């Protein structure tokens, strides 16, 4: 069985990727004490994902998968984008609840934007890097609308203010399975999963 390292300590992400990849052995960074904590300093989702995957592949000697994602709002020229998780800066860190601070700042910034101009998309880049230097990248998107007030208690981050196209519920009002079926991360991981067996087989040949 091929072992793949997902460059995260988030066990929910590890379980999600394990479900998608099926017969591959997926482990997270908790299995590798001392693994580097890689700063996300690139200007693109794929760039940040590659930073993490390259570092973890080099550290573990195993194929590594990493992702980076965020919310891109049309009225903000695609921001917060790669800054989504730290959009509120020091204010968010000081409150101890960065997710809520990020969400509130975003809503304040587009409070005067008309309902028909509040489109955006969650974007996820997922990458695979092998120890021999083979690299693959895919991108998943979930288009929708940013609403004016949070709804729902599921998910995390900006989920309570995002309604996907074709839906009336926010992603925070969906079950995990419903969200995974249409989400940017689910799409990206499924596309990457389709590439992994051939990449690993080529590396063994």
Tab-separated table of C-alpha atoms in Angstrom:
chain	number	residue	atom	x	y	z
A	1	UNK	CA	0.000	0.000	0.000
A	2	UNK	CA	1.357	3.436	-0.925
A	3	UNK	CA	1.681	5.917	1.912
A	4	UNK	CA	0.963	9.597	1.321
A	5	UNK	CA	1.516	12.435	3.767
A	6	UNK	CA	-1.037	15.233	3.915
A	7	UNK	CA	0.762	18.416	4.984
A	8	UNK	CA	-1.552	19.291	7.859
A	9	UNK	CA	-2.184	18.519	11.522
A	10	UNK	CA	-5.942	18.783	10.851
A	11	UNK	CA	-7.299	15.260	11.300
A	12	UNK	CA	-10.548	16.218	9.583
A	13	UNK	CA	-8.620	16.950	6.380
A	14	UNK	CA	-6.719	13.670	6.754
A	15	UNK	CA	-9.971	11.716	7.096
A	16	UNK	CA	-11.487	13.549	4.121
A	17	UNK	CA	-8.541	12.738	1.858
A	18	UNK	CA	-8.514	9.138	3.063
A	19	UNK	CA	-12.169	8.772	2.036
A	20	UNK	CA	-11.417	10.158	-1.415
A	21	UNK	CA	-8.236	8.165	-2.062
A	22	UNK	CA	-9.672	4.868	-0.877
A	23	UNK	CA	-6.914	2.236	-0.891
A	24	UNK	CA	-4.013	4.613	-0.248
A	25	UNK	CA	-2.590	5.036	3.252
A	26	UNK	CA	-3.020	8.727	4.123
A	27	UNK	CA	-1.362	10.134	7.234
A	28	UNK	CA	-1.033	13.641	8.621
A	29	UNK	CA	1.874	15.499	10.169
A	30	UNK	CA	1.051	14.191	13.646
A	31	UNK	CA	2.861	11.027	12.502
A	32	UNK	CA	6.088	13.005	11.946
A	33	UNK	CA	7.321	14.899	15.011
A	34	UNK	CA	9.548	17.792	14.076
A	35	UNK	CA	7.995	18.316	10.655
A	36	UNK	CA	8.550	21.915	9.508
A	37	UNK	CA	5.832	24.515	9.965
A	38	UNK	CA	5.895	26.206	6.563
A	39	UNK	CA	4.906	29.872	6.261
A	40	UNK	CA	2.477	30.634	3.423
A	41	UNK	CA	4.378	33.471	1.759
A	42	UNK	CA	3.409	33.001	-1.907
A	43	UNK	CA	0.891	35.120	-3.816
A	44	UNK	CA	-1.168	32.211	-5.198
A	45	UNK	CA	-2.990	29.250	-3.692
A	46	UNK	CA	-0.895	26.803	-5.733
A	47	UNK	CA	2.304	28.556	-4.694
A	48	UNK	CA	1.496	28.183	-1.004
A	49	UNK	CA	0.450	24.557	-1.438
A	50	UNK	CA	3.709	23.740	-3.228
A	51	UNK	CA	5.746	25.374	-0.444
A	52	UNK	CA	4.166	23.013	2.072
A	53	UNK	CA	4.225	19.861	-0.053
A	54	UNK	CA	7.865	20.280	-1.123
A	55	UNK	CA	9.011	20.793	2.453
A	56	UNK	CA	7.091	17.778	3.743
A	57	UNK	CA	8.179	15.478	0.890
A	58	UNK	CA	11.794	16.411	1.605
A	59	UNK	CA	11.371	15.922	5.369
A	60	UNK	CA	9.538	12.571	5.231
A	61	UNK	CA	10.899	11.021	2.047
A	62	UNK	CA	7.282	10.220	1.088
A	63	UNK	CA	4.857	11.650	-1.503
A	64	UNK	CA	3.192	14.704	0.018
A	65	UNK	CA	-0.163	16.353	-0.658
A	66	UNK	CA	-0.961	19.907	0.408
A	67	UNK	CA	-3.675	22.435	-0.272
A	68	UNK	CA	-4.357	26.111	0.160
A	69	UNK	CA	-7.739	27.725	-0.170
A	70	UNK	CA	-9.692	30.896	0.421
A	71	UNK	CA	-12.620	33.088	-0.524
A	72	UNK	CA	-12.306	35.399	-3.529
A	73	UNK	CA	-14.941	38.159	-3.614
A	74	UNK	CA	-15.573	39.943	-6.910
A	75	UNK	CA	-16.365	43.281	-5.277
A	76	UNK	CA	-12.974	43.162	-3.523
A	77	UNK	CA	-11.074	42.373	-6.728
A	78	UNK	CA	-10.611	38.749	-5.696
A	79	UNK	CA	-9.631	39.405	-2.091
A	80	UNK	CA	-9.248	38.195	0.597
A	81	UNK	CA	-7.899	35.331	-1.539
A	82	UNK	CA	-4.663	33.868	-0.160
A	83	UNK	CA	-5.068	36.169	2.860
A	84	UNK	CA	-8.467	34.706	3.785
A	85	UNK	CA	-7.335	33.026	7.009
A	86	UNK	CA	-5.590	36.159	8.287
A	87	UNK	CA	-7.720	38.901	6.709
A	88	UNK	CA	-8.370	40.697	9.999
A	89	UNK	CA	-4.657	40.813	10.836
A	90	UNK	CA	-3.603	41.652	14.364
A	91	UNK	CA	-7.167	42.532	15.343
A	92	UNK	CA	-8.289	38.985	14.620
A	93	UNK	CA	-5.368	37.509	16.510
A	94	UNK	CA	-6.092	39.739	19.509
A	95	UNK	CA	-9.737	38.700	19.742
A	96	UNK	CA	-8.884	35.009	19.976
A	97	UNK	CA	-11.566	34.253	17.374
A	98	UNK	CA	-9.923	34.956	14.042
A	99	UNK	CA	-12.693	33.294	11.993
A	100	UNK	CA	-15.356	35.633	13.367
A	101	UNK	CA	-13.111	38.675	13.043
A	102	UNK	CA	-12.316	37.812	9.415
A	103	UNK	CA	-15.982	37.284	8.588
A	104	UNK	CA	-17.114	40.517	10.243
A	105	UNK	CA	-14.420	42.587	8.546
A	106	UNK	CA	-15.390	41.184	5.149
A	107	UNK	CA	-19.073	41.929	5.716
A	108	UNK	CA	-18.235	45.489	6.774
A	109	UNK	CA	-16.105	46.021	3.675
A	110	UNK	CA	-18.921	45.085	1.293
A	111	UNK	CA	-21.862	46.375	3.338
A	112	UNK	CA	-22.738	48.948	0.662
A	113	UNK	CA	-22.464	46.474	-2.227
A	114	UNK	CA	-25.811	45.579	-3.834
A	115	UNK	CA	-27.086	42.038	-3.506
A	116	UNK	CA	-26.643	41.341	-7.221
A	117	UNK	CA	-22.950	42.315	-7.054
A	118	UNK	CA	-21.906	40.123	-4.125
A	119	UNK	CA	-20.634	37.173	-6.161
A	120	UNK	CA	-17.532	35.253	-5.219
A	121	UNK	CA	-15.949	31.836	-5.155
A	122	UNK	CA	-14.181	29.562	-2.747
A	123	UNK	CA	-10.965	28.398	-4.452
A	124	UNK	CA	-8.709	25.486	-3.516
A	125	UNK	CA	-5.392	24.451	-5.036
A	126	UNK	CA	-4.297	20.899	-4.188
A	127	UNK	CA	-0.860	19.609	-5.106
A	128	UNK	CA	1.172	16.419	-5.031
A	129	UNK	CA	4.970	16.387	-4.700
A	130	UNK	CA	7.046	13.191	-4.700
A	131	UNK	CA	10.563	12.861	-3.247
A	132	UNK	CA	11.997	12.500	-6.766
A	133	UNK	CA	10.647	15.945	-7.700
A	134	UNK	CA	7.497	15.025	-9.626
A	135	UNK	CA	4.800	17.635	-9.102
A	136	UNK	CA	1.128	17.914	-9.999
A	137	UNK	CA	-1.436	20.623	-9.232
A	138	UNK	CA	-5.202	20.962	-9.646
A	139	UNK	CA	-7.726	23.643	-8.707
A	140	UNK	CA	-11.322	23.433	-7.539
A	141	UNK	CA	-13.855	26.260	-7.353
A	142	UNK	CA	-17.279	26.692	-5.765
A	143	UNK	CA	-19.069	29.787	-7.059
A	144	UNK	CA	-21.758	31.559	-5.096
A	145	UNK	CA	-22.863	34.698	-3.276
A	146	UNK	CA	-21.832	36.403	-0.055
A	147	UNK	CA	-24.920	37.159	2.021
A	148	UNK	CA	-25.314	39.991	4.552
A	149	UNK	CA	-25.558	38.075	7.848
A	150	UNK	CA	-24.227	34.677	8.979
A	151	UNK	CA	-26.511	31.639	8.915
A	152	UNK	CA	-25.775	28.139	10.148
A	153	UNK	CA	-23.441	26.560	12.669
A	154	UNK	CA	-21.551	24.029	10.568
A	155	UNK	CA	-18.298	24.358	8.690
A	156	UNK	CA	-15.796	27.067	9.570
A	157	UNK	CA	-14.346	30.335	8.343
A	158	UNK	CA	-16.594	32.139	5.870
A	159	UNK	CA	-19.064	29.237	5.497
A	160	UNK	CA	-21.903	31.031	7.357
A	161	UNK	CA	-22.007	33.876	4.804
A	162	UNK	CA	-21.582	31.927	1.550
A	163	UNK	CA	-24.467	30.495	-0.504
A	164	UNK	CA	-23.307	28.305	-3.417
A	165	UNK	CA	-24.892	28.790	-6.836
A	166	UNK	CA	-28.072	26.730	-7.128
A	167	UNK	CA	-28.530	26.632	-3.338
A	168	UNK	CA	-30.569	28.627	-0.831
A	169	UNK	CA	-28.540	27.462	2.166
A	170	UNK	CA	-25.133	28.639	3.269
A	171	UNK	CA	-22.370	26.053	3.383
A	172	UNK	CA	-22.643	26.308	7.183
A	173	UNK	CA	-26.242	25.030	6.931
A	174	UNK	CA	-25.249	21.918	4.947
A	175	UNK	CA	-24.148	18.554	6.252
A	176	UNK	CA	-20.474	17.702	5.843
A	177	UNK	CA	-21.336	15.214	3.095
A	178	UNK	CA	-23.445	17.750	1.191
A	179	UNK	CA	-20.714	20.348	1.401
A	180	UNK	CA	-17.958	17.887	0.375
A	181	UNK	CA	-19.939	16.929	-2.735
A	182	UNK	CA	-19.825	20.459	-4.157
A	183	UNK	CA	-16.998	22.198	-2.337
A	184	UNK	CA	-13.852	23.632	-3.841
A	185	UNK	CA	-11.723	21.364	-1.653
A	186	UNK	CA	-13.753	18.281	-2.517
A	187	UNK	CA	-13.444	19.000	-6.242
A	188	UNK	CA	-9.701	19.634	-6.016
A	189	UNK	CA	-8.973	16.539	-3.941
A	190	UNK	CA	-11.063	14.307	-6.203
A	191	UNK	CA	-9.237	15.598	-9.287
A	192	UNK	CA	-5.878	15.113	-7.572
A	193	UNK	CA	-6.862	11.628	-6.429
A	194	UNK	CA	-7.403	10.637	-10.061
A	195	UNK	CA	-3.782	11.584	-10.836
A	196	UNK	CA	-2.019	10.010	-7.858
A	197	UNK	CA	-2.025	6.297	-8.855
A	198	UNK	CA	-0.358	6.977	-12.220
A	199	UNK	CA	2.213	9.331	-10.672
A	200	UNK	CA	3.147	6.786	-8.005
A	201	UNK	CA	3.262	3.929	-10.512
A	202	UNK	CA	5.578	5.949	-12.769
A	203	UNK	CA	7.875	6.589	-9.820
A	204	UNK	CA	8.171	2.864	-9.120
A	205	UNK	CA	8.875	1.907	-12.738
